[in-house]
């Protein structure tokens, strides 16, 4: 293993141990914010997770998206209610911009905050809202409504995408100002609360360089989709691992039900699907981390990200649904955690572009 691979494996173990010891997702789901602020603070203070993608000259660890994805995977494996994945995506984008010299003072100030204190960032504008147009930037302010923003009601900072296509841009918005209204909405996924964010001339700091042709916004969307793919694949693996363990100890007719051939074959099919999702997500993470415009097959990052997101979310949904059935009646109870993975899978299918929408986009490129 290379030095970077060793580092990522050490990070994976540290984050997994931290979540096992500290995370109480049931209590966090029922809390006012929908996530455990104390856990978020400990993750930043004890493990330095908030500053992971922040360049060293701003006080961070100076690591990249490949390392951030490891953390995102483990939070997905645990279906942990936390804004940290979106915070890491935002931090990665800011860090990359700083490294090429295109980040202004507001972005630099946020990087320095991420390195020093817990700052929850929500990314707004990834998911299309039927009947609503894009956020409009005019006169230094933003106006429009962004629906279904993960952890949007409790975030300390909003990263907002305005416009579309070549006119798309990324902005920093403080939610604690006149002109920003956040309305919590009912969400299927209890571990990831959603909010509608209404902007009425809200003050914003533009992060996208003038004339970048929407490149920064496309990069943000791609990173978000790959992050969803990574957490979905890890969650699917966790579902399958738990189910295989259950089938080994649950007995019927005097033997473990996992010894029945029909269930063995079903688990084997799920294992093949999970391995495919993991490989697809890992490929997308590696490609995004290189910063190259195209891969060896000539595909751009947007294409790779869309494929990974669709494969990951659909696999989690399939695996969680089958694992519910393999558990029998106990799998359908609220007390069992399988329904959390099932709901996360459905939410991931819809966030940052639905499966049908992304498939249409991919088909149009053929």
Coordinates of C-alpha atoms in Angstrom, one line a residue:
X1 CA 0.0 0.0 0.0
X2 CA 1.1 3.5 -0.7
X3 CA 1.6 6.1 2.0
X4 CA -1.7 7.8 1.0
X5 CA -3.6 4.5 1.1
X6 CA -2.2 3.8 4.5
X7 CA -3.3 7.3 5.7
X8 CA -6.8 6.7 4.3
X9 CA -7.1 3.3 6.0
X10 CA -6.1 4.8 9.3
X11 CA -8.6 7.6 8.8
X12 CA -11.3 5.1 8.0
X13 CA -10.7 3.1 11.2
X14 CA -10.5 6.3 13.3
X15 CA -13.8 7.7 12.0
X16 CA -15.5 4.3 12.2
X17 CA -14.4 3.8 15.8
X18 CA -15.5 7.4 16.6
X19 CA -19.0 6.9 15.2
X20 CA -19.4 3.5 16.9
X21 CA -18.4 5.0 20.3
X22 CA -20.0 8.4 20.1
X23 CA -22.9 8.5 17.6
X24 CA -26.5 8.0 18.9
X25 CA -28.5 8.5 15.7
X26 CA -31.9 7.8 17.3
X27 CA -31.4 10.7 19.8
X28 CA -30.0 12.9 17.1
X29 CA -33.0 12.3 14.8
X30 CA -35.4 13.4 17.6
X31 CA -33.4 16.5 18.5
X32 CA -34.2 20.0 17.6
X33 CA -31.6 20.3 14.8
X34 CA -31.9 16.8 13.4
X35 CA -28.2 16.1 14.1
X36 CA -26.0 15.9 17.2
X37 CA -24.2 19.2 17.5
X38 CA -22.0 17.9 20.3
X39 CA -20.9 15.0 18.1
X40 CA -20.2 17.4 15.2
X41 CA -18.0 19.6 17.5
X42 CA -16.1 16.5 18.8
X43 CA -15.5 15.4 15.3
X44 CA -14.0 18.8 14.5
X45 CA -12.1 19.2 17.7
X46 CA -10.8 15.6 18.3
X47 CA -10.3 14.3 14.7
X48 CA -9.9 17.6 12.9
X49 CA -12.5 16.6 10.3
X50 CA -13.8 20.1 9.5
X51 CA -10.3 21.2 8.5
X52 CA -9.5 18.1 6.5
X53 CA -9.7 19.7 3.0
X54 CA -8.4 23.1 4.2
X55 CA -5.0 24.0 2.8
X56 CA -2.2 23.9 5.5
X57 CA -1.5 27.6 5.1
X58 CA -5.0 28.3 6.4
X59 CA -4.6 26.1 9.4
X60 CA -6.1 22.9 7.9
X61 CA -4.7 19.4 7.2
X62 CA -4.3 20.1 3.5
X63 CA -5.8 16.8 2.3
X64 CA -8.0 16.3 -0.7
X65 CA -11.3 14.8 -1.9
X66 CA -10.0 11.2 -1.7
X67 CA -9.5 11.6 2.0
X68 CA -12.8 13.5 2.4
X69 CA -14.6 10.7 0.7
X70 CA -13.3 8.2 3.3
X71 CA -15.0 10.2 6.0
X72 CA -18.2 10.5 3.9
X73 CA -18.3 6.8 3.3
X74 CA -18.1 6.0 7.1
X75 CA -20.8 8.5 7.9
X76 CA -22.9 6.8 5.2
X77 CA -22.1 3.3 6.6
X78 CA -23.4 4.5 9.9
X79 CA -26.3 6.5 8.4
X80 CA -25.2 9.2 10.9
X81 CA -27.4 12.3 11.0
X82 CA -24.8 15.0 10.3
X83 CA -24.1 18.0 8.0
X84 CA -20.4 17.0 7.9
X85 CA -20.5 15.4 4.4
X86 CA -21.8 18.6 2.8
X87 CA -19.4 20.6 4.9
X88 CA -16.5 18.5 3.5
X89 CA -17.8 18.9 -0.1
X90 CA -17.9 22.7 0.4
X91 CA -14.5 22.7 2.1
X92 CA -13.0 20.7 -0.8
X93 CA -14.4 23.1 -3.3
X94 CA -13.0 26.1 -1.4
X95 CA -9.7 24.5 -0.8
X96 CA -9.3 23.7 -4.5
X97 CA -10.2 27.3 -5.5
X98 CA -7.6 28.6 -3.0
X99 CA -4.9 26.4 -4.4
X100 CA -5.4 27.8 -7.9
X101 CA -5.6 31.4 -6.6
X102 CA -9.2 32.1 -7.5
X103 CA -10.7 32.3 -4.0
X104 CA -11.6 35.8 -2.6
X105 CA -11.5 37.0 1.0
X106 CA -14.9 35.7 2.0
X107 CA -14.0 32.2 0.9
X108 CA -10.6 32.4 2.6
X109 CA -12.2 33.6 5.8
X110 CA -14.6 30.6 5.7
X111 CA -11.6 28.2 5.2
X112 CA -9.9 29.6 8.3
X113 CA -13.1 29.1 10.3
X114 CA -13.4 25.5 9.1
X115 CA -9.9 24.8 10.4
X116 CA -10.6 26.3 13.8
X117 CA -14.2 25.7 14.7
X118 CA -17.3 23.6 13.9
X119 CA -19.1 25.2 10.9
X120 CA -22.0 23.4 9.4
X121 CA -22.4 24.1 5.7
X122 CA -25.5 23.2 3.6
X123 CA -25.3 23.1 -0.2
X124 CA -28.4 24.6 -1.8
X125 CA -29.4 24.2 -5.4
X126 CA -28.4 20.6 -6.1
X127 CA -31.9 19.2 -6.4
X128 CA -34.4 20.5 -9.0
X129 CA -37.7 21.7 -7.6
X130 CA -40.6 21.2 -10.0
X131 CA -42.3 24.5 -11.0
X132 CA -39.4 26.7 -9.7
X133 CA -36.7 28.3 -11.7
X134 CA -33.1 28.8 -10.7
X135 CA -32.0 31.3 -8.1
X136 CA -31.3 34.7 -9.7
X137 CA -28.3 36.8 -8.9
X138 CA -28.7 40.6 -9.3
X139 CA -27.3 43.6 -7.7
X140 CA -25.1 41.7 -5.3
X141 CA -28.1 39.7 -3.9
X142 CA -29.8 36.4 -4.6
X143 CA -33.5 35.8 -5.1
X144 CA -35.4 32.6 -5.5
X145 CA -36.6 29.5 -3.7
X146 CA -34.4 26.5 -3.2
X147 CA -36.2 23.3 -2.2
X148 CA -35.1 20.2 -0.3
X149 CA -31.8 21.5 1.1
X150 CA -30.2 18.9 3.4
X151 CA -29.7 20.2 6.9
X152 CA -30.7 23.6 5.5
X153 CA -32.6 24.8 8.6
X154 CA -29.7 24.2 11.0
X155 CA -26.7 25.1 8.8
X156 CA -24.4 28.0 9.8
X157 CA -23.5 28.8 6.2
X158 CA -25.2 28.2 2.9
X159 CA -23.4 27.4 -0.4
X160 CA -26.0 28.5 -3.0
X161 CA -25.9 27.8 -6.8
X162 CA -27.5 30.5 -8.9
X163 CA -28.4 30.5 -12.6
X164 CA -27.9 27.5 -14.9
X165 CA -25.7 26.2 -17.6
X166 CA -22.8 28.5 -18.5
X167 CA -24.3 31.2 -16.3
X168 CA -24.3 29.1 -13.1
X169 CA -22.3 30.5 -10.2
X170 CA -21.6 29.5 -6.6
X171 CA -22.2 31.9 -3.7
X172 CA -21.7 32.1 0.1
X173 CA -24.8 33.2 2.0
X174 CA -25.2 33.8 5.7
X175 CA -28.6 32.4 6.7
X176 CA -28.8 34.8 9.7
X177 CA -29.8 37.9 7.7
X178 CA -32.9 39.6 6.4
X179 CA -33.9 38.2 3.1
X180 CA -33.3 34.5 4.0
X181 CA -36.2 32.4 5.2
X182 CA -35.7 28.7 6.0
X183 CA -38.7 26.5 6.3
X184 CA -38.3 22.9 7.6
X185 CA -40.2 20.3 5.5
X186 CA -41.2 16.8 6.1
X187 CA -38.6 14.3 4.9
X188 CA -38.8 10.6 4.3
X189 CA -35.2 10.2 5.5
X190 CA -35.3 10.8 9.3
X191 CA -31.5 11.0 9.4
X192 CA -31.2 13.9 6.9
X193 CA -33.7 16.8 7.5
X194 CA -34.6 19.0 4.7
X195 CA -35.6 22.7 4.4
X196 CA -36.9 25.1 1.8
X197 CA -34.7 28.2 1.6
X198 CA -36.3 31.4 0.3
X199 CA -33.9 34.2 -0.8
X200 CA -35.3 37.7 -1.3
X201 CA -32.4 39.9 -2.3
X202 CA -30.1 38.1 0.3
X203 CA -26.6 39.4 0.4
X204 CA -24.1 36.9 -1.1
X205 CA -20.4 36.6 -1.8
X206 CA -19.7 35.1 -5.2
X207 CA -17.2 32.3 -5.3
X208 CA -17.2 31.6 -9.0
X209 CA -14.6 33.6 -10.9
X210 CA -16.2 36.0 -13.5
X211 CA -16.4 34.3 -16.8
X212 CA -15.8 30.8 -15.6
X213 CA -18.7 29.5 -17.7
X214 CA -20.3 27.7 -14.8
X215 CA -17.3 25.5 -14.2
X216 CA -17.2 25.9 -10.4
X217 CA -20.9 25.1 -10.1
X218 CA -20.5 22.0 -12.3
X219 CA -17.6 20.9 -10.1
X220 CA -19.7 21.4 -6.9
X221 CA -22.6 19.3 -8.4
X222 CA -20.2 16.6 -9.5
X223 CA -18.5 16.4 -6.1
X224 CA -21.9 16.2 -4.4
X225 CA -23.1 13.4 -6.6
X226 CA -19.9 11.4 -6.1
X227 CA -20.2 11.9 -2.3
X228 CA -23.8 10.5 -2.5
X229 CA -22.4 7.6 -4.5
X230 CA -19.7 6.9 -1.9
X231 CA -22.0 7.0 1.1
X232 CA -24.7 4.9 -0.7
X233 CA -22.2 2.2 -1.6
X234 CA -20.9 2.1 2.0
X235 CA -24.4 2.0 3.4
X236 CA -25.3 -0.8 1.1
X237 CA -22.3 -2.8 2.2
X238 CA -23.3 -2.2 5.9
X239 CA -26.8 -3.5 5.1
X240 CA -25.5 -6.6 3.5
X241 CA -23.0 -7.3 6.2
X242 CA -25.6 -7.0 8.9
X243 CA -28.0 -9.2 7.1
X244 CA -25.5 -12.0 6.4
X245 CA -24.7 -11.9 10.1
X246 CA -28.4 -12.2 11.0
X247 CA -28.9 -15.1 8.6
X248 CA -26.0 -17.0 10.3
X249 CA -27.7 -16.9 13.7
X250 CA -31.4 -16.9 12.9
X251 CA -32.6 -20.6 13.0
X252 CA -35.6 -22.2 11.5
X253 CA -36.4 -25.9 11.1
X254 CA -33.4 -26.6 13.4
X255 CA -30.7 -24.9 11.2
X256 CA -29.5 -21.4 10.4
X257 CA -31.6 -19.9 7.7
X258 CA -28.5 -18.7 5.9
X259 CA -27.7 -22.3 5.0
X260 CA -30.8 -22.4 2.7
X261 CA -29.7 -22.2 -0.9
X262 CA -32.4 -19.7 -2.0
X263 CA -31.1 -17.2 0.6
X264 CA -27.5 -17.9 -0.2
X265 CA -28.1 -17.1 -3.9
X266 CA -30.0 -13.9 -3.0
X267 CA -27.1 -12.7 -0.8
X268 CA -24.7 -13.6 -3.6
X269 CA -26.6 -11.4 -6.0
X270 CA -26.6 -8.6 -3.6
X271 CA -22.9 -8.9 -3.0
X272 CA -22.2 -8.6 -6.7
X273 CA -24.4 -5.4 -6.8
X274 CA -22.6 -3.9 -3.8
X275 CA -19.1 -4.7 -5.2
X276 CA -20.2 -2.9 -8.4
X277 CA -21.4 0.1 -6.6
X278 CA -18.3 0.3 -4.4
X279 CA -16.0 0.0 -7.5
X280 CA -18.0 2.7 -9.4
X281 CA -17.9 5.1 -6.5
X282 CA -14.1 4.5 -5.9
X283 CA -13.4 5.2 -9.5
X284 CA -15.4 8.4 -9.4
X285 CA -13.6 9.6 -6.3
X286 CA -10.2 8.9 -7.8
X287 CA -11.0 10.7 -11.0
X288 CA -12.4 13.7 -9.1
X289 CA -9.3 13.8 -6.9
X290 CA -6.9 13.9 -9.9
X291 CA -8.5 17.2 -11.2
X292 CA -8.2 15.9 -14.8
X293 CA -10.7 17.1 -17.4
X294 CA -11.4 13.6 -18.8
X295 CA -10.5 10.1 -17.9
X296 CA -8.8 7.4 -20.0
X297 CA -12.1 6.6 -21.7
X298 CA -12.7 10.3 -22.6
X299 CA -15.5 10.8 -20.2
X300 CA -15.7 14.1 -18.3
X301 CA -16.3 14.4 -14.5
X302 CA -20.0 15.2 -14.9
X303 CA -20.6 11.9 -16.8
X304 CA -18.6 9.9 -14.3
X305 CA -20.3 11.5 -11.3
X306 CA -23.8 11.0 -12.8
X307 CA -23.1 7.3 -13.4
X308 CA -21.7 6.8 -9.9
X309 CA -24.6 8.5 -8.2
X310 CA -27.2 6.5 -10.1
X311 CA -25.5 3.2 -9.5
X312 CA -24.8 3.9 -5.8
X313 CA -28.3 5.1 -4.9
X314 CA -30.1 2.4 -6.9
X315 CA -27.9 -0.2 -5.3
X316 CA -28.6 1.0 -1.8
X317 CA -32.3 1.0 -2.5
X318 CA -32.2 -2.5 -3.9
X319 CA -30.0 -3.9 -1.1
X320 CA -32.0 -2.3 1.7
X321 CA -35.3 -3.5 0.3
X322 CA -34.1 -7.1 -0.1
X323 CA -32.4 -7.0 3.4
X324 CA -35.7 -5.9 4.9
X325 CA -37.3 -9.1 3.4
X326 CA -34.5 -11.3 4.4
X327 CA -34.9 -10.3 8.0
X328 CA -38.6 -11.2 8.0
X329 CA -41.0 -9.4 10.3
X330 CA -38.3 -7.9 12.6
X331 CA -36.8 -6.0 9.7
X332 CA -40.0 -4.0 9.2
X333 CA -40.1 -2.7 12.8
X334 CA -39.3 0.9 13.6
X335 CA -36.9 -0.3 16.3
X336 CA -34.7 -2.1 13.7
X337 CA -32.2 0.2 11.8
X338 CA -32.9 -1.3 8.4
X339 CA -35.6 1.2 7.6
X340 CA -33.1 4.0 8.1
X341 CA -31.0 2.6 5.2
X342 CA -34.1 2.0 3.1
X343 CA -35.1 5.7 3.5
X344 CA -31.6 7.0 3.0
X345 CA -31.5 5.0 -0.3
X346 CA -34.8 6.6 -1.5
X347 CA -33.6 10.1 -0.5
X348 CA -30.2 9.6 -2.3
X349 CA -32.1 8.5 -5.4
X350 CA -33.8 11.9 -5.4
X351 CA -31.1 14.3 -4.2
X352 CA -28.8 16.1 -6.7
X353 CA -30.7 14.8 -9.7
X354 CA -33.1 11.9 -9.8
X355 CA -32.2 8.6 -11.5
X356 CA -34.5 9.1 -14.5
X357 CA -33.3 12.7 -15.0
X358 CA -29.6 11.7 -14.9
X359 CA -30.2 8.7 -17.2
X360 CA -31.8 11.1 -19.8
X361 CA -28.8 13.4 -19.5
X362 CA -26.4 10.5 -20.0
X363 CA -28.4 9.1 -22.9
X364 CA -28.2 12.5 -24.6
X365 CA -24.4 12.4 -24.5
X366 CA -24.2 9.1 -26.4

